[in-house]
Amino acid sequence: MKRYCFSFLLLLAFVFLYTFVKAQDSASYIKKDSTLNSVGIKYDRTFFDKEKGKPWHLVSVEYGRKVKKTLLLARVNYANRFEKSATQVEADAYPILSKKLYAYINIGYSANNLLFPGFRSGLSLYFSLPAKFEVEAGARYLHFDAPIYIYTASIGKYYKKFWFNTSGFLSPQNSNISTSLFFKSRYYINDNDFVMLLLGTGLSPDNTVDNTLFNTYLKSNKVELSLRRALQKRTIIFLSASYNKQQLQNDSYINQYNASVGFQFGF
């Protein structure tokens, strides 16, 4: 019952935000980009040491469209993990509420709750503050064999060519509270290109590569380096590599290595 109540509240929030956005001014970054449509594809390959078996594969295909002042995304994720395959469908919305406020809304479904959450949803609000600060508050919901409720908050800051962000996730589970903390730093080469360093402990529910491990992990420490580069005016390439050391429920540790490449084309 909680699952449907939570999803219904998110749906109401989406309807409210989408209605409200029509009367608001667009954010500056929407004004700068005249691209209305985009298509993208991303491939992730994950390797493990010890006895984890064959590498994991994840392919994501995405279509995006700007409708008035809202960016809408539709995505299909295909995973091959544990020598099994599954598909997940997702939809995202980024409505611009004003020059200082926008939102993130997500909903997703998969018929396989081993390789993906059977159902997922999320909502965050982002507020721009003076001195180029930005704060976020929101919630996520994942359902595997049982529901997982996650609450998130973050604070970010732009300084010259850098962007710094610290985000945290809290998930009450039984009598315990699971916590995750991430620090991100971007260096902008120009308006379109940047390199990013991520340091984190725990798992992120927004990371499709490994959020299925919410059922099995105890501790996790991660480092990731990524690059966003515009090859042409409307063609973008994404590259990333990461290392993740995880403790499992049987008190053993595994080393996880991930490499990904993605392209996005605007038109």
PDB file of C-alpha atoms in Angstrom:
ATOM      1  CA  MET A   1       0.000   0.000   0.000  1.00  0.00           C
ATOM      2  CA  LYS A   2       2.848   2.385   0.857  1.00  0.00           C
ATOM      3  CA  ARG A   3       4.312   1.818  -2.594  1.00  0.00           C
ATOM      4  CA  TYR A   4       1.158   3.024  -4.354  1.00  0.00           C
ATOM      5  CA  CYS A   5       0.681   5.976  -1.992  1.00  0.00           C
ATOM      6  CA  PHE A   6       4.268   7.092  -2.572  1.00  0.00           C
ATOM      7  CA  SER A   7       3.892   6.766  -6.369  1.00  0.00           C
ATOM      8  CA  PHE A   8       0.546   8.584  -6.299  1.00  0.00           C
ATOM      9  CA  LEU A   9       2.103  11.502  -4.425  1.00  0.00           C
ATOM     10  CA  LEU A  10       4.860  11.682  -7.017  1.00  0.00           C
ATOM     11  CA  LEU A  11       2.271  11.665  -9.809  1.00  0.00           C
ATOM     12  CA  LEU A  12       0.375  14.503  -8.132  1.00  0.00           C
ATOM     13  CA  ALA A  13       3.637  16.416  -7.785  1.00  0.00           C
ATOM     14  CA  PHE A  14       4.339  15.916 -11.479  1.00  0.00           C
ATOM     15  CA  VAL A  15       0.892  17.196 -12.488  1.00  0.00           C
ATOM     16  CA  PHE A  16       1.256  20.219 -10.209  1.00  0.00           C
ATOM     17  CA  LEU A  17       4.767  21.043 -11.386  1.00  0.00           C
ATOM     18  CA  TYR A  18       3.925  20.601 -15.064  1.00  0.00           C
ATOM     19  CA  THR A  19       0.918  22.921 -14.700  1.00  0.00           C
ATOM     20  CA  PHE A  20       2.890  25.448 -12.703  1.00  0.00           C
ATOM     21  CA  VAL A  21       5.824  25.529 -15.124  1.00  0.00           C
ATOM     22  CA  LYS A  22       3.730  26.989 -17.949  1.00  0.00           C
ATOM     23  CA  ALA A  23       3.461  30.298 -16.140  1.00  0.00           C
ATOM     24  CA  GLN A  24       7.134  30.629 -15.186  1.00  0.00           C
ATOM     25  CA  ASP A  25      10.223  32.097 -16.808  1.00  0.00           C
ATOM     26  CA  SER A  26      12.731  29.696 -18.332  1.00  0.00           C
ATOM     27  CA  ALA A  27      16.149  29.185 -16.771  1.00  0.00           C
ATOM     28  CA  SER A  28      19.114  30.723 -18.572  1.00  0.00           C
ATOM     29  CA  TYR A  29      20.602  27.437 -19.746  1.00  0.00           C
ATOM     30  CA  ILE A  30      17.362  26.575 -21.559  1.00  0.00           C
ATOM     31  CA  LYS A  31      17.482  29.905 -23.381  1.00  0.00           C
ATOM     32  CA  LYS A  32      21.028  29.317 -24.586  1.00  0.00           C
ATOM     33  CA  ASP A  33      20.257  25.995 -26.290  1.00  0.00           C
ATOM     34  CA  SER A  34      17.852  25.879 -29.234  1.00  0.00           C
ATOM     35  CA  THR A  35      18.038  22.068 -29.530  1.00  0.00           C
ATOM     36  CA  LEU A  36      14.572  20.592 -29.084  1.00  0.00           C
ATOM     37  CA  ASN A  37      15.331  16.885 -29.552  1.00  0.00           C
ATOM     38  CA  SER A  38      18.159  14.574 -28.616  1.00  0.00           C
ATOM     39  CA  VAL A  39      18.960  10.879 -28.874  1.00  0.00           C
ATOM     40  CA  GLY A  40      21.651   9.110 -26.884  1.00  0.00           C
ATOM     41  CA  ILE A  41      23.184   5.727 -26.324  1.00  0.00           C
ATOM     42  CA  LYS A  42      25.467   4.557 -23.511  1.00  0.00           C
ATOM     43  CA  TYR A  43      27.295   1.311 -22.835  1.00  0.00           C
ATOM     44  CA  ASP A  44      28.630   0.236 -19.423  1.00  0.00           C
ATOM     45  CA  ARG A  45      30.854  -2.781 -18.836  1.00  0.00           C
ATOM     46  CA  THR A  46      31.495  -3.879 -15.248  1.00  0.00           C
ATOM     47  CA  PHE A  47      34.232  -6.282 -14.174  1.00  0.00           C
ATOM     48  CA  PHE A  48      34.716  -8.046 -10.841  1.00  0.00           C
ATOM     49  CA  ASP A  49      37.574  -9.876  -9.217  1.00  0.00           C
ATOM     50  CA  LYS A  50      37.249 -13.163  -7.315  1.00  0.00           C
ATOM     51  CA  GLU A  51      34.271 -15.408  -8.012  1.00  0.00           C
ATOM     52  CA  LYS A  52      31.671 -12.929  -9.312  1.00  0.00           C
ATOM     53  CA  GLY A  53      31.651 -14.531 -12.760  1.00  0.00           C
ATOM     54  CA  LYS A  54      31.272 -12.911 -16.136  1.00  0.00           C
ATOM     55  CA  PRO A  55      31.291  -9.116 -16.625  1.00  0.00           C
ATOM     56  CA  TRP A  56      28.050  -7.145 -16.431  1.00  0.00           C
ATOM     57  CA  HIS A  57      26.747  -5.290 -19.474  1.00  0.00           C
ATOM     58  CA  LEU A  58      24.347  -2.352 -19.521  1.00  0.00           C
ATOM     59  CA  VAL A  59      23.071  -0.574 -22.642  1.00  0.00           C
ATOM     60  CA  SER A  60      20.885   2.527 -22.359  1.00  0.00           C
ATOM     61  CA  VAL A  61      19.059   4.205 -25.241  1.00  0.00           C
ATOM     62  CA  GLU A  62      17.462   7.576 -24.565  1.00  0.00           C
ATOM     63  CA  TYR A  63      15.263  10.110 -26.337  1.00  0.00           C
ATOM     64  CA  GLY A  64      14.870  13.651 -25.044  1.00  0.00           C
ATOM     65  CA  ARG A  65      12.582  16.494 -25.997  1.00  0.00           C
ATOM     66  CA  LYS A  66      12.010  19.991 -24.656  1.00  0.00           C
ATOM     67  CA  VAL A  67       8.311  20.800 -24.275  1.00  0.00           C
ATOM     68  CA  LYS A  68       7.920  24.481 -23.452  1.00  0.00           C
ATOM     69  CA  LYS A  69      10.149  24.842 -20.365  1.00  0.00           C
ATOM     70  CA  THR A  70      10.347  21.173 -19.425  1.00  0.00           C
ATOM     71  CA  LEU A  71      12.942  18.640 -20.528  1.00  0.00           C
ATOM     72  CA  LEU A  72      11.376  15.181 -20.959  1.00  0.00           C
ATOM     73  CA  LEU A  73      13.431  11.987 -21.291  1.00  0.00           C
ATOM     74  CA  ALA A  74      12.377   8.443 -22.184  1.00  0.00           C
ATOM     75  CA  ARG A  75      14.921   5.665 -21.641  1.00  0.00           C
ATOM     76  CA  VAL A  76      15.228   1.916 -22.189  1.00  0.00           C
ATOM     77  CA  ASN A  77      17.927   0.057 -20.221  1.00  0.00           C
ATOM     78  CA  TYR A  78      19.027  -3.459 -21.152  1.00  0.00           C
ATOM     79  CA  ALA A  79      21.194  -5.386 -18.684  1.00  0.00           C
ATOM     80  CA  ASN A  80      23.009  -8.705 -18.784  1.00  0.00           C
ATOM     81  CA  ARG A  81      24.091  -9.664 -15.263  1.00  0.00           C
ATOM     82  CA  PHE A  82      24.538 -12.973 -13.449  1.00  0.00           C
ATOM     83  CA  GLU A  83      24.219 -14.596 -16.915  1.00  0.00           C
ATOM     84  CA  LYS A  84      20.629 -13.307 -17.110  1.00  0.00           C
ATOM     85  CA  SER A  85      19.057 -10.487 -19.122  1.00  0.00           C
ATOM     86  CA  ALA A  86      16.360  -7.930 -18.352  1.00  0.00           C
ATOM     87  CA  THR A  87      14.935  -4.645 -19.613  1.00  0.00           C
ATOM     88  CA  GLN A  88      13.869  -1.525 -17.723  1.00  0.00           C
ATOM     89  CA  VAL A  89      11.882   1.456 -19.038  1.00  0.00           C
ATOM     90  CA  GLU A  90      12.172   4.891 -17.427  1.00  0.00           C
ATOM     91  CA  ALA A  91      10.859   8.413 -17.863  1.00  0.00           C
ATOM     92  CA  ASP A  92      12.413  11.599 -16.466  1.00  0.00           C
ATOM     93  CA  ALA A  93      11.126  15.169 -16.353  1.00  0.00           C
ATOM     94  CA  TYR A  94      13.030  18.357 -15.500  1.00  0.00           C
ATOM     95  CA  PRO A  95      10.417  21.140 -15.233  1.00  0.00           C
ATOM     96  CA  ILE A  96      11.720  24.685 -14.811  1.00  0.00           C
ATOM     97  CA  LEU A  97       9.576  26.384 -12.188  1.00  0.00           C
ATOM     98  CA  SER A  98      11.356  29.735 -12.128  1.00  0.00           C
ATOM     99  CA  LYS A  99      14.831  31.173 -12.599  1.00  0.00           C
ATOM    100  CA  LYS A 100      15.758  29.853  -9.165  1.00  0.00           C
ATOM    101  CA  LEU A 101      13.787  26.609  -8.930  1.00  0.00           C
ATOM    102  CA  TYR A 102      13.527  23.427 -10.980  1.00  0.00           C
ATOM    103  CA  ALA A 103      12.612  19.805 -10.308  1.00  0.00           C
ATOM    104  CA  TYR A 104      13.614  16.246 -11.186  1.00  0.00           C
ATOM    105  CA  ILE A 105      10.916  13.570 -11.518  1.00  0.00           C
ATOM    106  CA  ASN A 106      11.547   9.906 -12.358  1.00  0.00           C
ATOM    107  CA  ILE A 107       9.487   6.763 -12.777  1.00  0.00           C
ATOM    108  CA  GLY A 108      10.641   3.336 -13.982  1.00  0.00           C
ATOM    109  CA  TYR A 109       9.476  -0.262 -14.341  1.00  0.00           C
ATOM    110  CA  SER A 110      11.050  -3.654 -14.973  1.00  0.00           C
ATOM    111  CA  ALA A 111       9.511  -7.116 -15.063  1.00  0.00           C
ATOM    112  CA  ASN A 112      12.716  -8.459 -13.458  1.00  0.00           C
ATOM    113  CA  ASN A 113      13.358  -7.292  -9.883  1.00  0.00           C
ATOM    114  CA  LEU A 114      16.743  -9.038  -9.676  1.00  0.00           C
ATOM    115  CA  LEU A 115      18.646  -7.083 -12.329  1.00  0.00           C
ATOM    116  CA  PHE A 116      16.627  -3.874 -11.880  1.00  0.00           C
ATOM    117  CA  PRO A 117      14.198  -2.530  -9.300  1.00  0.00           C
ATOM    118  CA  GLY A 118      10.784  -3.865 -10.275  1.00  0.00           C
ATOM    119  CA  PHE A 119       9.489  -0.335  -9.751  1.00  0.00           C
ATOM    120  CA  ARG A 120      11.282   2.917  -9.041  1.00  0.00           C
ATOM    121  CA  SER A 121      10.345   6.566  -8.663  1.00  0.00           C
ATOM    122  CA  GLY A 122      11.981   9.773  -7.528  1.00  0.00           C
ATOM    123  CA  LEU A 123      11.428  13.455  -6.929  1.00  0.00           C
ATOM    124  CA  SER A 124      13.879  16.276  -6.152  1.00  0.00           C
ATOM    125  CA  LEU A 125      13.610  20.061  -5.956  1.00  0.00           C
ATOM    126  CA  TYR A 126      16.648  22.230  -6.734  1.00  0.00           C
ATOM    127  CA  PHE A 127      16.932  25.781  -5.398  1.00  0.00           C
ATOM    128  CA  SER A 128      19.437  28.389  -6.593  1.00  0.00           C
ATOM    129  CA  LEU A 129      20.854  30.515  -3.787  1.00  0.00           C
ATOM    130  CA  PRO A 130      23.015  33.646  -3.715  1.00  0.00           C
ATOM    131  CA  ALA A 131      26.773  33.356  -4.338  1.00  0.00           C
ATOM    132  CA  LYS A 132      26.196  30.573  -6.939  1.00  0.00           C
ATOM    133  CA  PHE A 133      25.074  27.969  -4.412  1.00  0.00           C
ATOM    134  CA  GLU A 134      22.423  25.354  -5.180  1.00  0.00           C
ATOM    135  CA  VAL A 135      20.637  22.990  -2.765  1.00  0.00           C
ATOM    136  CA  GLU A 136      18.527  19.890  -3.389  1.00  0.00           C
ATOM    137  CA  ALA A 137      15.954  17.992  -1.332  1.00  0.00           C
ATOM    138  CA  GLY A 138      14.127  14.882  -2.477  1.00  0.00           C
ATOM    139  CA  ALA A 139      13.200  11.219  -2.142  1.00  0.00           C
ATOM    140  CA  ARG A 140      13.637   7.955  -4.070  1.00  0.00           C
ATOM    141  CA  TYR A 141      11.714   4.688  -4.019  1.00  0.00           C
ATOM    142  CA  LEU A 142      13.069   1.297  -5.148  1.00  0.00           C
ATOM    143  CA  HIS A 143      11.155  -1.974  -4.972  1.00  0.00           C
ATOM    144  CA  PHE A 144      13.002  -5.279  -5.233  1.00  0.00           C
ATOM    145  CA  ASP A 145      11.628  -8.074  -3.051  1.00  0.00           C
ATOM    146  CA  ALA A 146      10.689  -5.373  -0.554  1.00  0.00           C
ATOM    147  CA  PRO A 147      10.286  -1.581  -0.753  1.00  0.00           C
ATOM    148  CA  ILE A 148      13.238   0.711  -0.081  1.00  0.00           C
ATOM    149  CA  TYR A 149      12.608   4.382   0.759  1.00  0.00           C
ATOM    150  CA  ILE A 150      15.527   6.771   0.341  1.00  0.00           C
ATOM    151  CA  TYR A 151      15.790  10.470   1.199  1.00  0.00           C
ATOM    152  CA  THR A 152      18.381  12.744  -0.351  1.00  0.00           C
ATOM    153  CA  ALA A 153      19.838  16.220   0.007  1.00  0.00           C
ATOM    154  CA  SER A 154      22.756  17.993  -1.628  1.00  0.00           C
ATOM    155  CA  ILE A 155      24.546  21.327  -1.811  1.00  0.00           C
ATOM    156  CA  GLY A 156      26.549  22.613  -4.766  1.00  0.00           C
ATOM    157  CA  LYS A 157      28.691  25.635  -5.523  1.00  0.00           C
ATOM    158  CA  TYR A 158      30.144  27.176  -8.693  1.00  0.00           C
ATOM    159  CA  TYR A 159      33.535  28.832  -8.329  1.00  0.00           C
ATOM    160  CA  LYS A 160      35.205  30.221 -11.457  1.00  0.00           C
ATOM    161  CA  LYS A 161      35.624  27.168 -13.745  1.00  0.00           C
ATOM    162  CA  PHE A 162      34.824  24.652 -11.004  1.00  0.00           C
ATOM    163  CA  TRP A 163      31.619  23.108  -9.670  1.00  0.00           C
ATOM    164  CA  PHE A 164      31.621  21.357  -6.281  1.00  0.00           C
ATOM    165  CA  ASN A 165      28.779  19.220  -4.953  1.00  0.00           C
ATOM    166  CA  THR A 166      28.199  17.110  -1.847  1.00  0.00           C
ATOM    167  CA  SER A 167      25.161  14.814  -1.746  1.00  0.00           C
ATOM    168  CA  GLY A 168      23.841  12.308   0.792  1.00  0.00           C
ATOM    169  CA  PHE A 169      21.254   9.515   0.862  1.00  0.00           C
ATOM    170  CA  LEU A 170      19.480   8.132   3.946  1.00  0.00           C
ATOM    171  CA  SER A 171      17.492   4.888   3.830  1.00  0.00           C
ATOM    172  CA  PRO A 172      15.702   3.565   6.944  1.00  0.00           C
ATOM    173  CA  GLN A 173      15.744  -0.245   6.735  1.00  0.00           C
ATOM    174  CA  ASN A 174      14.332  -2.255   9.627  1.00  0.00           C
ATOM    175  CA  SER A 175      16.058  -0.856  12.731  1.00  0.00           C
ATOM    176  CA  ASN A 176      19.042   0.539  10.817  1.00  0.00           C
ATOM    177  CA  ILE A 177      19.603   3.628   8.702  1.00  0.00           C
ATOM    178  CA  SER A 178      21.742   3.105   5.611  1.00  0.00           C
ATOM    179  CA  THR A 179      23.774   6.161   4.570  1.00  0.00           C
ATOM    180  CA  SER A 180      25.654   7.133   1.411  1.00  0.00           C
ATOM    181  CA  LEU A 181      27.764  10.227   0.815  1.00  0.00           C
ATOM    182  CA  PHE A 182      29.236  11.529  -2.457  1.00  0.00           C
ATOM    183  CA  PHE A 183      31.521  14.398  -3.388  1.00  0.00           C
ATOM    184  CA  LYS A 184      31.737  15.603  -7.002  1.00  0.00           C
ATOM    185  CA  SER A 185      34.025  18.177  -8.555  1.00  0.00           C
ATOM    186  CA  ARG A 186      33.854  19.368 -12.160  1.00  0.00           C
ATOM    187  CA  TYR A 187      36.388  21.466 -14.019  1.00  0.00           C
ATOM    188  CA  TYR A 188      34.828  23.212 -17.026  1.00  0.00           C
ATOM    189  CA  ILE A 189      37.169  23.355 -20.002  1.00  0.00           C
ATOM    190  CA  ASN A 190      34.622  25.622 -21.712  1.00  0.00           C
ATOM    191  CA  ASP A 191      30.827  26.096 -21.617  1.00  0.00           C
ATOM    192  CA  ASN A 192      30.197  22.574 -22.985  1.00  0.00           C
ATOM    193  CA  ASP A 193      33.100  20.395 -21.849  1.00  0.00           C
ATOM    194  CA  PHE A 194      34.223  19.274 -18.408  1.00  0.00           C
ATOM    195  CA  VAL A 195      36.085  16.599 -16.485  1.00  0.00           C
ATOM    196  CA  MET A 196      34.624  15.310 -13.227  1.00  0.00           C
ATOM    197  CA  LEU A 197      35.980  13.497 -10.182  1.00  0.00           C
ATOM    198  CA  LEU A 198      33.622  11.587  -7.892  1.00  0.00           C
ATOM    199  CA  LEU A 199      34.461  10.187  -4.468  1.00  0.00           C
ATOM    200  CA  GLY A 200      31.838   8.312  -2.516  1.00  0.00           C
ATOM    201  CA  THR A 201      30.891   5.843   0.156  1.00  0.00           C
ATOM    202  CA  GLY A 202      27.731   3.774  -0.199  1.00  0.00           C
ATOM    203  CA  LEU A 203      25.482   3.361  -3.247  1.00  0.00           C
ATOM    204  CA  SER A 204      23.409   5.866  -5.173  1.00  0.00           C
ATOM    205  CA  PRO A 205      19.824   4.914  -6.115  1.00  0.00           C
ATOM    206  CA  ASP A 206      20.278   7.022  -9.259  1.00  0.00           C
ATOM    207  CA  ASN A 207      23.146   4.874 -10.549  1.00  0.00           C
ATOM    208  CA  THR A 208      21.622   2.262 -12.869  1.00  0.00           C
ATOM    209  CA  VAL A 209      24.905   0.358 -13.084  1.00  0.00           C
ATOM    210  CA  ASP A 210      24.939  -0.897  -9.499  1.00  0.00           C
ATOM    211  CA  ASN A 211      21.749   0.144  -7.680  1.00  0.00           C
ATOM    212  CA  THR A 212      20.652  -3.507  -7.878  1.00  0.00           C
ATOM    213  CA  LEU A 213      23.289  -4.128  -5.162  1.00  0.00           C
ATOM    214  CA  PHE A 214      21.082  -2.318  -2.615  1.00  0.00           C
ATOM    215  CA  ASN A 215      19.877  -5.807  -1.664  1.00  0.00           C
ATOM    216  CA  THR A 216      23.310  -7.277  -0.935  1.00  0.00           C
ATOM    217  CA  TYR A 217      25.969  -4.717  -0.006  1.00  0.00           C
ATOM    218  CA  LEU A 218      27.020  -3.508   3.437  1.00  0.00           C
ATOM    219  CA  LYS A 219      29.773  -1.002   2.678  1.00  0.00           C
ATOM    220  CA  SER A 220      31.025   0.512  -0.546  1.00  0.00           C
ATOM    221  CA  ASN A 221      33.779   2.981  -1.448  1.00  0.00           C
ATOM    222  CA  LYS A 222      34.003   4.456  -4.937  1.00  0.00           C
ATOM    223  CA  VAL A 223      36.196   6.706  -7.083  1.00  0.00           C
ATOM    224  CA  GLU A 224      35.227   7.746 -10.616  1.00  0.00           C
ATOM    225  CA  LEU A 225      36.720   9.967 -13.317  1.00  0.00           C
ATOM    226  CA  SER A 226      34.576  11.099 -16.243  1.00  0.00           C
ATOM    227  CA  LEU A 227      34.736  13.381 -19.276  1.00  0.00           C
ATOM    228  CA  ARG A 228      32.058  15.227 -21.247  1.00  0.00           C
ATOM    229  CA  ARG A 229      33.287  16.499 -24.601  1.00  0.00           C
ATOM    230  CA  ALA A 230      31.467  18.136 -27.533  1.00  0.00           C
ATOM    231  CA  LEU A 231      32.807  16.678 -30.778  1.00  0.00           C
ATOM    232  CA  GLN A 232      30.672  19.002 -32.868  1.00  0.00           C
ATOM    233  CA  LYS A 233      28.092  21.644 -32.062  1.00  0.00           C
ATOM    234  CA  ARG A 234      25.389  19.065 -31.261  1.00  0.00           C
ATOM    235  CA  THR A 235      27.341  15.840 -30.808  1.00  0.00           C
ATOM    236  CA  ILE A 236      28.603  14.986 -27.325  1.00  0.00           C
ATOM    237  CA  ILE A 237      30.684  12.063 -26.077  1.00  0.00           C
ATOM    238  CA  PHE A 238      30.764  10.831 -22.476  1.00  0.00           C
ATOM    239  CA  LEU A 239      33.579   8.685 -21.066  1.00  0.00           C
ATOM    240  CA  SER A 240      34.029   7.390 -17.526  1.00  0.00           C
ATOM    241  CA  ALA A 241      35.993   4.855 -15.491  1.00  0.00           C
ATOM    242  CA  SER A 242      35.428   3.888 -11.871  1.00  0.00           C
ATOM    243  CA  TYR A 243      36.635   1.600  -9.090  1.00  0.00           C
ATOM    244  CA  ASN A 244      34.356   0.384  -6.299  1.00  0.00           C
ATOM    245  CA  LYS A 245      35.329  -1.758  -3.299  1.00  0.00           C
ATOM    246  CA  GLN A 246      32.303  -3.429  -1.737  1.00  0.00           C
ATOM    247  CA  GLN A 247      31.640  -5.455   1.386  1.00  0.00           C
ATOM    248  CA  LEU A 248      28.952  -8.135   0.998  1.00  0.00           C
ATOM    249  CA  GLN A 249      26.637  -9.681   3.553  1.00  0.00           C
ATOM    250  CA  ASN A 250      28.975 -12.651   4.125  1.00  0.00           C
ATOM    251  CA  ASP A 251      31.717 -10.212   5.245  1.00  0.00           C
ATOM    252  CA  SER A 252      33.749 -10.715   2.064  1.00  0.00           C
ATOM    253  CA  TYR A 253      34.977  -7.929  -0.213  1.00  0.00           C
ATOM    254  CA  ILE A 254      34.897  -7.588  -3.985  1.00  0.00           C
ATOM    255  CA  ASN A 255      36.557  -5.102  -6.321  1.00  0.00           C
ATOM    256  CA  GLN A 256      34.315  -3.690  -9.020  1.00  0.00           C
ATOM    257  CA  TYR A 257      35.666  -1.893 -12.107  1.00  0.00           C
ATOM    258  CA  ASN A 258      33.417  -0.057 -14.550  1.00  0.00           C
ATOM    259  CA  ALA A 259      34.067   1.624 -17.908  1.00  0.00           C
ATOM    260  CA  SER A 260      31.450   3.424 -19.962  1.00  0.00           C
ATOM    261  CA  VAL A 261      31.122   5.336 -23.222  1.00  0.00           C
ATOM    262  CA  GLY A 262      28.120   7.294 -24.443  1.00  0.00           C
ATOM    263  CA  PHE A 263      27.053   9.578 -27.282  1.00  0.00           C
ATOM    264  CA  GLN A 264      24.330  12.182 -27.515  1.00  0.00           C
ATOM    265  CA  PHE A 265      23.077  13.819 -30.709  1.00  0.00           C
ATOM    266  CA  GLY A 266      20.918  16.949 -30.716  1.00  0.00           C
ATOM    267  CA  PHE A 267      18.644  18.069 -33.505  1.00  0.00           C
TER     268      PHE A 267
END
